[in-house]
XYZ file of C-alpha atoms in Angstrom:
720
model
C -33.227 132.772 142.708
C -29.016 132.409 141.715
C -28.911 136.027 142.810
C -30.482 135.571 146.527
C -28.969 132.335 147.133
C -25.371 134.477 146.124
C -26.509 137.664 148.163
C -27.101 135.006 151.085
C -24.060 133.396 150.836
C -22.101 136.943 150.691
C -23.925 137.530 154.461
C -23.634 134.761 155.970
C -20.883 132.010 155.113
C -19.350 133.058 151.487
C -15.651 136.128 152.285
C -15.208 138.072 149.391
C -12.593 135.398 146.945
C -10.323 137.895 146.176
C -9.684 139.870 149.207
C -8.020 136.568 150.311
C -5.434 135.597 147.255
C -2.416 135.996 148.086
C -0.716 138.611 145.942
C 2.382 136.315 144.826
C 0.032 134.172 143.600
C 0.168 133.018 140.037
C 1.728 136.501 139.236
C 2.046 137.385 135.746
C 6.100 138.266 135.522
C 6.676 141.602 133.885
C 7.829 140.942 130.372
C 11.527 142.416 129.698
C 10.926 143.140 126.173
C 14.180 141.578 124.269
C 15.092 144.765 121.306
C 16.095 143.665 117.390
C 19.092 144.617 118.020
C 19.681 142.078 121.036
C 17.842 139.430 119.214
C 20.715 140.164 116.057
C 23.598 139.487 118.418
C 22.456 136.351 120.018
C 21.449 135.008 116.935
C 25.301 136.303 115.278
C 26.748 134.267 118.562
C 25.280 131.157 117.729
C 21.356 131.658 119.005
C 22.666 129.066 121.188
C 19.521 128.211 123.831
C 17.877 130.491 121.747
C 13.994 129.990 119.866
C 11.978 131.928 117.607
C 8.567 131.187 117.167
C 6.477 133.997 114.469
C 2.841 133.946 115.042
C 2.525 136.273 111.674
C 0.458 134.501 109.623
C 1.595 131.001 107.101
C 1.827 133.506 104.005
C 3.796 136.641 105.373
C 5.645 133.607 107.106
C 6.571 132.132 104.183
C 6.855 135.248 102.386
C 10.029 136.501 104.715
C 11.407 135.606 108.052
C 14.047 135.753 109.984
C 16.906 133.226 108.695
C 17.493 131.298 112.084
C 17.474 127.765 112.488
C 15.403 127.263 115.562
C 12.475 129.214 114.423
C 8.738 127.862 114.169
C 5.753 129.543 112.604
C 2.646 129.263 114.517
C -0.144 130.901 112.522
C -2.166 133.933 114.092
C -5.265 131.798 112.681
C -4.338 129.091 115.169
C -4.114 131.221 118.043
C -7.646 131.116 119.773
C -8.690 132.298 123.509
C -9.121 129.606 125.875
C -6.548 127.053 123.763
C -3.895 125.243 125.155
C -0.720 124.414 124.358
C -1.676 121.164 123.356
C -4.928 122.323 121.092
C -2.216 124.869 119.067
C 0.047 120.803 118.961
C -3.029 119.866 117.463
C -3.130 122.049 115.232
C 0.188 121.865 113.762
C 2.225 119.230 110.992
C 3.788 116.302 111.747
C 7.745 118.090 111.527
C 6.267 121.699 113.278
C 4.675 118.871 116.251
C 8.020 117.617 116.948
C 10.307 120.973 116.563
C 7.023 122.569 118.846
C 7.607 119.569 121.733
C 11.230 120.911 122.220
C 10.593 124.369 123.237
C 11.090 123.463 126.968
C 14.857 122.963 125.815
C 15.145 126.417 125.878
C 16.708 128.922 127.649
C 15.482 131.640 126.140
C 11.747 131.765 123.923
C 11.462 134.861 122.369
C 7.965 135.606 120.414
C 6.837 137.812 117.902
C 4.494 138.928 115.495
C 4.378 141.999 112.515
C 5.128 145.342 115.001
C 4.137 145.021 118.303
C 5.591 147.139 120.857
C 6.347 148.377 123.869
C 6.658 145.608 127.048
C 3.685 143.109 126.690
C 1.563 142.937 123.695
C -2.314 144.662 123.474
C -5.089 142.041 125.030
C -6.825 139.946 122.900
C -4.213 139.817 120.110
C -2.620 136.203 119.296
C 1.244 137.343 119.935
C -1.117 138.173 123.560
C -3.120 135.147 123.704
C 0.054 133.188 122.991
C 2.040 134.124 125.697
C -0.915 134.154 127.574
C -0.745 129.794 126.915
C 2.480 129.430 127.841
C 2.407 130.993 130.487
C -0.663 129.634 131.934
C -1.835 126.542 129.694
C 1.168 124.681 128.680
C 1.800 122.915 132.787
C 4.987 120.093 131.315
C 7.303 122.959 129.990
C 9.029 125.332 132.675
C 10.063 128.736 130.490
C 13.231 130.394 132.308
C 12.472 133.274 129.211
C 9.723 134.571 127.764
C 10.005 136.990 126.020
C 8.294 139.743 123.034
C 10.661 141.039 119.745
C 10.003 144.743 120.679
C 8.401 146.260 117.505
C 7.689 142.532 116.320
C 9.397 141.359 112.642
C 9.059 144.836 110.971
C 11.298 146.099 112.890
C 14.024 143.685 112.430
C 13.795 143.919 109.004
C 14.277 147.553 108.394
C 17.413 147.155 110.819
C 18.850 143.991 109.451
C 17.334 143.153 105.973
C 20.929 140.395 105.385
C 19.488 137.970 108.179
C 16.014 138.103 106.445
C 14.932 135.728 103.504
C 13.192 138.529 101.901
C 14.610 141.291 102.296
C 11.630 143.399 100.019
C 8.598 141.958 101.948
C 6.718 144.202 103.980
C 4.170 144.536 106.268
C -0.050 144.388 105.815
C -1.130 147.496 105.893
C -4.019 148.183 108.613
C -6.459 150.914 108.946
C -5.503 151.992 112.451
C -8.690 152.232 114.744
C -9.614 154.177 117.682
C -11.295 151.130 119.765
C -12.681 153.616 122.271
C -13.666 155.841 119.551
C -15.696 152.888 118.133
C -17.107 152.408 121.646
C -18.631 155.663 122.017
C -21.494 155.848 119.233
C -22.382 152.588 118.314
C -25.382 152.979 115.990
C -24.399 156.896 114.946
C -28.742 156.606 112.967
C -31.163 155.759 115.218
C -33.076 153.600 111.960
C -29.825 151.648 111.829
C -31.554 150.003 114.898
C -33.344 146.259 114.591
C -36.433 146.531 116.944
C -38.378 143.388 118.394
C -41.593 143.142 117.340
C -44.298 140.328 118.150
C -42.989 136.651 117.449
C -45.580 135.725 114.635
C -45.495 132.223 113.424
C -44.434 132.339 109.770
C -45.639 129.220 107.634
C -42.042 127.163 107.129
C -42.694 126.336 103.708
C -41.293 128.916 101.138
C -43.439 129.456 98.584
C -40.370 131.145 95.938
C -38.130 128.149 96.130
C -40.705 125.107 96.617
C -44.030 123.974 95.889
C -45.747 127.328 94.462
C -42.835 128.250 92.032
C -43.235 124.685 90.792
C -44.873 125.027 86.840
C -44.405 121.136 85.573
C -47.030 118.499 86.404
C -43.462 115.997 86.111
C -41.838 118.688 89.309
C -44.902 118.741 91.367
C -45.261 114.640 91.423
C -41.946 114.309 91.865
C -42.828 116.633 95.103
C -45.577 115.208 96.647
C -43.893 111.947 95.885
C -40.680 112.961 98.198
C -42.783 114.331 100.631
C -45.530 111.323 101.199
C -41.888 109.300 101.872
C -41.101 111.691 104.498
C -44.678 111.580 105.947
C -44.340 107.427 105.523
C -41.167 107.460 107.285
C -42.756 109.292 110.126
C -45.242 107.263 110.110
C -43.469 104.061 110.226
C -41.264 106.345 113.325
C -43.811 107.273 115.472
C -45.565 104.132 115.714
C -42.174 102.737 116.690
C -42.200 104.913 119.586
C -45.860 104.383 120.951
C -45.314 100.527 120.785
C -42.078 101.036 122.752
C -44.352 103.755 125.432
C -46.947 101.638 125.520
C -44.505 98.451 126.652
C -43.184 100.380 129.182
C -46.539 102.091 130.548
C -47.274 97.959 130.882
C -44.513 96.720 132.546
C -44.741 99.818 135.125
C -48.313 99.010 135.683
C -47.326 96.007 136.498
C -43.919 96.723 138.965
C -47.380 99.372 140.460
C -48.999 96.354 141.579
C -46.528 94.785 143.549
C -47.130 95.849 147.114
C -43.584 96.436 148.094
C -40.966 96.181 145.314
C -36.988 95.509 145.967
C -34.864 98.538 145.690
C -33.847 97.180 142.624
C -37.060 97.246 141.290
C -37.995 101.185 142.762
C -35.095 101.937 140.961
C -36.607 100.200 137.687
C -40.166 101.698 137.864
C -38.098 105.453 138.169
C -36.612 104.184 134.582
C -39.226 103.563 133.260
C -41.327 106.483 134.237
C -37.851 108.393 132.516
C -38.794 106.726 129.296
C -42.186 107.272 129.856
C -41.266 111.041 129.391
C -39.042 110.599 126.793
C -41.643 108.876 124.068
C -43.961 111.838 124.824
C -41.793 114.233 123.954
C -40.691 112.459 120.415
C -44.360 111.401 119.927
C -44.969 115.133 120.060
C -41.960 116.426 118.080
C -42.708 113.278 115.505
C -46.613 114.517 115.076
C -45.280 118.427 114.632
C -43.277 117.395 111.953
C -45.797 115.550 110.435
C -48.573 118.354 109.982
C -45.477 120.555 108.570
C -45.168 118.468 105.702
C -49.407 118.122 105.382
C -49.545 121.743 105.186
C -46.450 121.371 102.785
C -48.710 119.023 100.454
C -51.997 121.028 101.008
C -49.498 123.720 99.094
C -48.787 121.498 96.207
C -52.237 121.209 94.591
C -51.519 118.054 93.196
C -53.026 114.667 93.306
C -51.126 111.483 95.529
C -49.855 108.492 95.531
C -52.299 106.579 96.534
C -50.216 103.404 97.191
C -48.187 105.130 99.723
C -50.937 106.507 101.395
C -53.052 104.126 102.428
C -49.337 102.616 103.351
C -50.275 105.275 105.555
C -53.206 105.017 106.786
C -52.668 101.236 107.525
C -50.013 102.435 110.368
C -51.821 105.432 111.264
C -54.964 102.925 112.757
C -52.401 100.449 114.387
C -50.741 103.306 116.345
C -54.479 104.673 117.269
C -55.497 101.589 118.812
C -51.921 101.377 120.685
C -52.676 105.045 121.710
C -56.388 104.475 122.963
C -54.769 101.779 125.208
C -52.223 103.121 126.143
C -53.977 106.270 127.460
C -56.148 104.729 129.279
C -53.008 102.818 131.381
C -52.028 106.286 131.780
C -54.680 107.840 132.935
C -54.679 105.189 136.017
C -51.156 105.904 136.406
C -50.889 109.830 137.132
C -54.033 109.015 139.357
C -51.991 106.368 141.154
C -49.217 109.247 141.249
C -50.920 111.968 142.476
C -52.139 110.094 145.035
C -48.244 109.179 145.988
C -47.887 112.458 145.795
C -49.883 113.946 148.100
C -49.300 111.184 150.757
C -45.313 112.759 150.202
C -46.254 115.917 151.365
C -48.833 115.376 153.986
C -46.002 113.265 155.242
C -43.487 116.152 154.694
C -45.402 118.860 156.328
C -45.871 116.200 159.294
C -41.694 116.156 159.726
C -41.429 119.427 158.756
C -38.245 120.201 157.869
C -36.206 123.626 158.713
C -35.236 125.401 156.330
C -31.711 125.420 154.249
C -30.948 128.196 154.779
C -31.653 129.920 158.557
C -29.958 133.522 158.969
C -30.329 133.096 162.765
C -27.588 130.161 162.425
C -24.868 131.486 160.568
C -22.297 128.225 159.687
C -18.716 130.037 159.800
C -17.473 126.782 158.392
C -17.799 124.890 155.541
C -18.523 121.000 156.693
C -16.952 119.419 153.119
C -17.475 115.593 152.638
C -14.022 113.266 152.764
C -12.720 112.288 149.532
C -12.273 109.115 148.760
C -12.792 106.289 145.893
C -15.116 104.539 147.415
C -17.367 106.620 146.752
C -17.768 106.175 143.304
C -18.721 103.422 143.352
C -16.789 101.851 140.377
C -18.911 99.296 137.834
C -16.191 98.421 135.457
C -16.454 97.686 131.541
C -13.853 98.454 129.022
C -15.928 101.717 127.034
C -14.887 104.255 124.619
C -12.967 107.062 126.704
C -15.824 109.559 127.419
C -18.357 107.559 126.554
C -19.067 106.868 130.799
C -22.336 107.447 132.315
C -23.443 108.482 136.282
C -25.435 106.935 138.146
C -29.035 108.654 139.723
C -27.845 109.122 142.895
C -32.383 109.885 143.744
C -33.423 112.913 141.051
C -30.180 113.543 139.933
C -30.303 113.711 136.842
C -29.850 117.389 136.657
C -26.516 117.560 137.658
C -25.753 114.363 135.211
C -26.641 115.967 132.437
C -24.292 119.477 132.340
C -21.741 116.919 134.046
C -21.329 115.340 130.478
C -21.931 118.274 128.470
C -18.950 119.573 130.752
C -17.418 115.920 130.007
C -17.602 116.888 126.399
C -15.554 120.420 126.993
C -12.429 118.971 124.643
C -10.749 122.395 126.031
C -11.544 121.979 129.581
C -11.442 117.954 129.603
C -7.273 119.204 128.528
C -7.001 121.442 130.869
C -8.101 118.920 133.824
C -6.887 115.798 132.613
C -3.379 117.348 132.366
C -3.718 118.697 135.966
C -2.626 122.143 134.581
C -5.325 122.946 136.924
C -3.389 122.347 139.756
C -1.316 125.157 138.995
C -4.273 127.983 139.134
C -6.007 126.479 142.540
C -7.061 129.161 145.492
C -6.330 127.770 148.697
C -7.224 130.361 150.165
C -10.645 131.144 148.803
C -13.703 129.669 150.197
C -13.474 126.527 149.300
C -10.020 125.994 149.023
C -10.230 124.171 145.531
C -12.529 121.573 146.609
C -15.337 121.984 144.121
C -12.371 121.825 140.666
C -10.470 118.923 142.441
C -14.012 116.817 142.931
C -14.777 117.510 139.266
C -10.908 116.734 138.135
C -12.153 113.146 139.542
C -14.762 112.337 137.724
C -14.275 113.816 134.312
C -11.128 112.317 135.200
C -13.013 108.870 135.762
C -15.331 109.853 132.947
C -12.689 109.615 130.108
C -10.150 106.768 132.065
C -11.871 104.084 129.430
C -12.010 101.593 132.034
C -16.125 101.808 133.692
C -19.605 102.032 132.353
C -20.201 104.109 135.006
C -20.224 105.296 138.625
C -21.742 107.843 141.470
C -20.603 110.984 141.617
C -22.236 111.359 144.919
C -19.138 112.909 146.753
C -19.279 115.812 143.799
C -22.542 116.229 144.768
C -21.771 116.347 148.531
C -19.416 118.934 148.265
C -21.690 121.719 145.732
C -24.248 120.584 148.849
C -21.772 121.598 151.452
C -21.668 125.295 150.172
C -25.256 125.508 148.049
C -27.440 124.048 150.587
C -30.688 123.178 147.781
C -27.960 120.418 146.772
C -27.857 118.077 149.663
C -30.942 116.331 149.489
C -32.631 113.914 146.936
C -35.307 117.491 145.357
C -35.285 117.941 141.736
C -33.638 121.136 140.841
C -33.113 122.968 137.701
C -29.709 121.990 135.586
C -29.666 125.513 134.021
C -29.326 127.121 138.308
C -26.395 123.967 138.769
C -24.759 125.026 136.094
C -24.833 128.665 137.254
C -23.514 128.261 139.904
C -21.276 125.218 139.173
C -19.745 127.653 137.034
C -19.526 130.554 138.852
C -17.479 127.988 142.232
C -15.256 126.903 139.330
C -14.047 129.638 138.937
C -14.194 131.222 142.287
C -11.823 128.247 142.791
C -9.353 129.039 140.021
C -9.433 132.733 140.292
C -5.702 133.465 140.131
C -4.368 134.926 137.344
C -3.175 138.408 137.664
C -3.624 140.788 135.350
C -0.301 142.989 134.276
C -0.307 146.318 135.933
C 0.586 147.547 133.018
C -2.204 146.389 131.262
C -4.680 149.036 133.227
C -4.524 151.930 131.613
C -5.752 153.797 128.409
C -7.884 151.097 128.216
C -11.708 151.086 126.267
C -14.750 150.944 128.130
C -15.105 147.339 127.473
C -12.445 146.420 129.127
C -12.381 148.479 132.040
C -15.441 147.326 132.525
C -13.882 143.579 132.190
C -10.979 144.395 134.564
C -13.710 145.320 137.520
C -16.072 142.686 137.180
C -13.122 140.473 137.273
C -10.836 142.964 140.130
C -7.474 141.463 137.835
C -7.858 138.361 138.520
C -8.896 135.952 135.779
C -9.501 132.253 135.464
C -9.293 129.638 132.963
C -12.972 128.872 133.663
C -13.376 132.787 132.883
C -11.801 133.107 129.661
C -13.441 129.749 128.626
C -16.831 130.449 129.504
C -17.452 133.984 130.179
C -18.453 137.092 127.880
C -19.703 140.618 127.788
C -23.026 142.069 126.800
C -23.343 145.847 125.998
C -26.275 148.115 127.214
C -26.731 151.358 124.123
C -29.409 153.495 125.319
C -29.769 156.354 122.782
C -31.799 159.685 123.289
C -34.530 159.939 120.549
C -34.389 163.600 121.060
C -30.668 164.359 120.502
C -29.060 161.205 119.341
C -27.126 160.947 122.792
C -25.764 157.166 123.394
C -24.431 155.696 127.134
C -23.195 152.364 127.375
C -22.530 149.867 129.897
C -21.271 146.409 130.108
C -22.181 143.539 132.282
C -19.749 139.880 132.429
C -22.256 136.464 131.643
C -21.530 132.682 132.184
C -24.789 131.959 129.529
C -27.335 133.419 127.851
C -30.924 132.863 128.875
C -33.155 133.292 125.529
C -36.818 134.044 125.717
C -39.101 131.936 123.797
C -42.717 132.878 122.148
C -45.650 133.032 124.142
C -47.035 130.730 121.985
C -45.739 127.120 121.546
C -45.027 128.062 118.247
C -42.382 126.705 115.732
C -38.963 129.335 115.961
C -35.567 128.856 115.059
C -32.847 130.040 117.331
C -32.456 133.437 115.431
C -35.902 134.699 116.185
C -34.578 133.853 120.389
C -31.826 135.479 120.494
C -33.947 138.759 117.939
C -36.167 139.025 121.421
C -33.178 139.350 123.149
C -30.701 141.575 121.357
C -32.829 143.672 119.322
C -33.749 147.150 120.424
C -36.864 148.160 122.386
C -38.455 151.589 123.413
C -37.988 153.022 126.976
C -39.937 155.934 128.284
C -38.076 158.270 131.167
C -34.413 158.292 130.332
C -32.127 161.025 132.022
C -30.235 161.744 129.047
C -27.491 163.523 129.902
C -26.365 166.042 127.121
C -30.586 167.151 126.998
C -30.619 167.634 131.003
C -34.239 166.164 130.936
C -36.454 162.463 130.436
C -36.818 161.560 127.476
C -37.417 158.613 125.705
C -35.233 155.886 124.139
C -33.866 153.193 122.166
C -32.265 149.879 124.779
C -30.064 147.855 122.862
C -27.837 145.125 123.640
C -24.887 143.210 121.866
C -22.619 140.993 122.535
C -18.896 142.789 123.402
C -17.035 140.319 124.140
C -17.009 136.364 122.607
C -16.813 133.133 124.842
C -15.242 130.084 123.418
C -17.821 128.360 125.077
C -21.226 129.646 124.310
C -23.796 128.596 126.577
C -27.010 128.821 125.195
C -30.441 128.930 127.865
C -34.127 128.503 126.737
C -36.169 130.143 129.229
C -38.535 127.516 129.280
C -40.043 127.866 132.672
C -42.354 130.994 132.913
C -45.126 132.187 135.499
C -48.820 133.000 134.294
C -51.217 134.960 135.335
C -51.610 132.622 138.889
C -47.935 132.732 139.140
C -48.260 129.422 138.860
C -44.701 128.179 136.730
C -45.435 126.253 133.549
C -43.462 124.572 130.431
C -42.374 126.136 127.349
C -42.833 122.875 124.502
C -41.595 125.384 121.665
C -39.267 123.855 118.318
C -36.085 125.280 118.049
C -34.024 124.931 115.127
C -30.683 125.483 115.801
C -28.058 124.404 114.206
C -25.248 121.727 115.319
C -22.299 123.247 113.218
C -21.622 127.280 111.943
C -23.857 129.442 114.476
C -22.853 132.516 113.072
C -23.423 135.670 115.695
C -21.985 138.503 113.579
C -25.180 140.054 113.255
C -25.315 140.284 117.233
C -21.896 141.774 117.819
C -20.034 145.405 118.823
C -18.650 147.085 116.519
C -15.928 147.437 117.736
C -15.912 143.606 118.442
C -15.995 142.625 114.590
C -12.853 141.253 114.082
C -13.972 138.953 117.091
C -14.492 135.784 115.986
C -18.329 134.590 115.284
C -19.347 130.577 114.154
C -19.555 128.921 116.785
C -20.875 124.132 116.396
C -22.803 122.315 118.810
C -21.242 119.788 120.826
C -23.598 119.123 124.370
C -27.264 119.963 125.378
C -28.891 119.800 128.434
C -32.721 118.517 128.027
C -35.399 118.027 129.787
C -38.978 115.671 129.776
C -41.642 116.402 131.418
C -43.297 119.064 133.541
C -42.291 121.309 136.910
C -43.692 118.717 139.106
C -42.281 115.725 137.250
C -39.088 115.868 135.033
C -36.060 114.518 134.183
C -32.486 115.614 132.483
C -29.761 113.708 129.826
C -27.343 115.319 127.876
C -26.943 114.522 123.350
C -22.681 115.007 123.468
C -20.572 114.804 120.447
C -17.615 112.713 121.810
C -14.601 114.403 120.850
C -12.685 111.182 120.831
C -15.430 109.740 117.738
C -16.910 112.497 116.186
C -20.463 111.033 116.556
C -23.591 112.229 118.700
C -23.986 109.977 121.681
C -27.334 110.493 124.742
C -26.657 109.765 128.344
C -28.998 109.053 130.464
C -28.025 108.747 134.023
C -26.039 105.114 133.686
C -27.337 104.960 130.452
C -24.729 105.542 127.611
C -25.885 105.538 124.253
C -25.309 105.929 119.974
C -27.535 108.051 118.602
C -27.944 110.150 114.698
C -26.853 113.500 115.078
C -30.848 113.834 112.602
C -32.344 113.291 116.342
C -30.203 116.001 118.150
C -32.981 118.868 117.502
C -35.824 118.007 120.208
C -39.085 120.781 121.215
C -36.751 119.322 125.085
C -33.693 121.054 124.139
C -33.010 123.550 127.332
C -29.237 124.099 127.978
C -26.960 123.934 124.446
C -23.280 123.990 124.923
C -21.284 125.552 121.332
C -18.290 126.858 120.421
C -15.429 128.219 118.774
C -12.678 125.997 119.267
C -11.347 122.930 116.809
C -13.672 120.172 117.620
C -11.024 118.384 117.618
C -10.316 114.677 119.694
C -9.314 115.609 123.696
C -5.264 114.707 124.244
C -3.941 113.409 127.862
C -1.732 116.079 128.583
C -1.410 119.598 126.827
């Protein structure tokens, strides 16, 4: 659907953004590297206005560095793509921060590593990333001269050992690798390719380590007691959920029985329906967990404690009585809602609305809404920064959920709060920077700490002016909204050019990346976009052919059944090899059977994972998959899925945001669970309601979109 909309936009409305970018916008200046002789001469002359940033490891710097007062070590381990100057500062010691903060006072800044030679560092190395951060993501400092030391510290050490703290230091031994050759052959042996298999439900009970391995009666008795206590806790938890659900149904019935509702009562009625959907999901997840515990208990083959079992039965009986009453009320509610939906459908058919996109009526210009703080309708209150809610504008929970997840993306927040984005706005683009301007206004309000909630109306109207599907009050898909929003933000900020001397002798993956970006990048691209390598290997001759495709999120399939699974299962279904037939092998010069395999060739600092919960059945009717997916909150390791040429990339991700979907295709609601970097705890964002939650409740079968990062989960700062 999104690709179709993009094609419509390109044909009818949206001009090619990149062609409209003037050549002088955020053009990266040609860097004239400084030689060791020049640097030594400046130091001997007193070094006035000179500052050195040594980007080697801490151990290497301590072992040997240039004898010069204005020399600061920025460890290579602290330099990662997607970071800002503010993030660099947060990783330094207090003493080093004081020195770092004076960097804008110097006439010349020299960056160095061990051995980089030439005018521009190799792309994606710590030295290149550090220079990129200082050129593009350090808004409070205007550098007069920013350069690198040609040949690095190794060259300086060889020429002027007397000007170093240890002339006997040796550079680390590096094994020279031809990245092009690494890319050329991804899998030397076809047997090395892990193949896709049909998903099978395996018991979560591990016989090798748990109950089956217990031999003594005391061990079995203790495990039985622990499992029963967990069951009792679940029985109490599901009883509480059932009571809350029953009360919500009761209040909804009372409201719905009234012939005329006030606007406030209608709003309350909708909130109750949203709460009921979430109670349904919680009930299902708790009961599924209880079944898992029952399975474990049956494997132990030991007697249960009757006292605990009796308490569990009492709670179950109370819950079942409530459930029977509630199910009767629920059936009546569903019938009333069905009738209401049919009446609404008849009314819409009579009105005969025209489609949003009409090819016979091609708009020439996008008409944006007027800007102004009046549209925010702020509800004042003193809250912790980042804990402000968003008003539901009529089925706009899909947008609110995504905005809250983006609002807890620390690197994006730093970029926005510091106004660094302003220097990158593309004034000639289709949207003229309005999308990032409106999003920035919303994010700044979320982090002001002065509002309980407010209305993001202008942002919604601005996005709706470009994509008409978001203009009205119809429910939309959060994943589709996120994909479109990231694309619009990238186009708004796509003004960072790639130096022309970096275009030669590139690996295939980098050439594909430059073709995708058209040599113009953005902060959004560098945060959210990655790259997939698709390898096809001939079964007859072993010839490999590779193509590359960029992504802003990974859409993972779920098992066909509603079975419980892990995120690793989903990754395997996506990345593992599959047999294909009829591939035209360039070596064999004929059609052959082959194996196709996907790998990640570029890891984004922010990894967005989307579970494909909505799928079409045999009747082409869409239905929702209710799988409970186990995913880690910390230490998601992607090493198994990375291409050989990228094995040195960061591989460990931590979760900070989830967009949840409750309900069905016809009737649903979105919320967000986010980790606030200021407090270091998880919170639930349900439109205008924000409430604390336990990290143990973050996982649920409602999880729809996950937000991971390999960047430090430190507190948001006011500026870079």
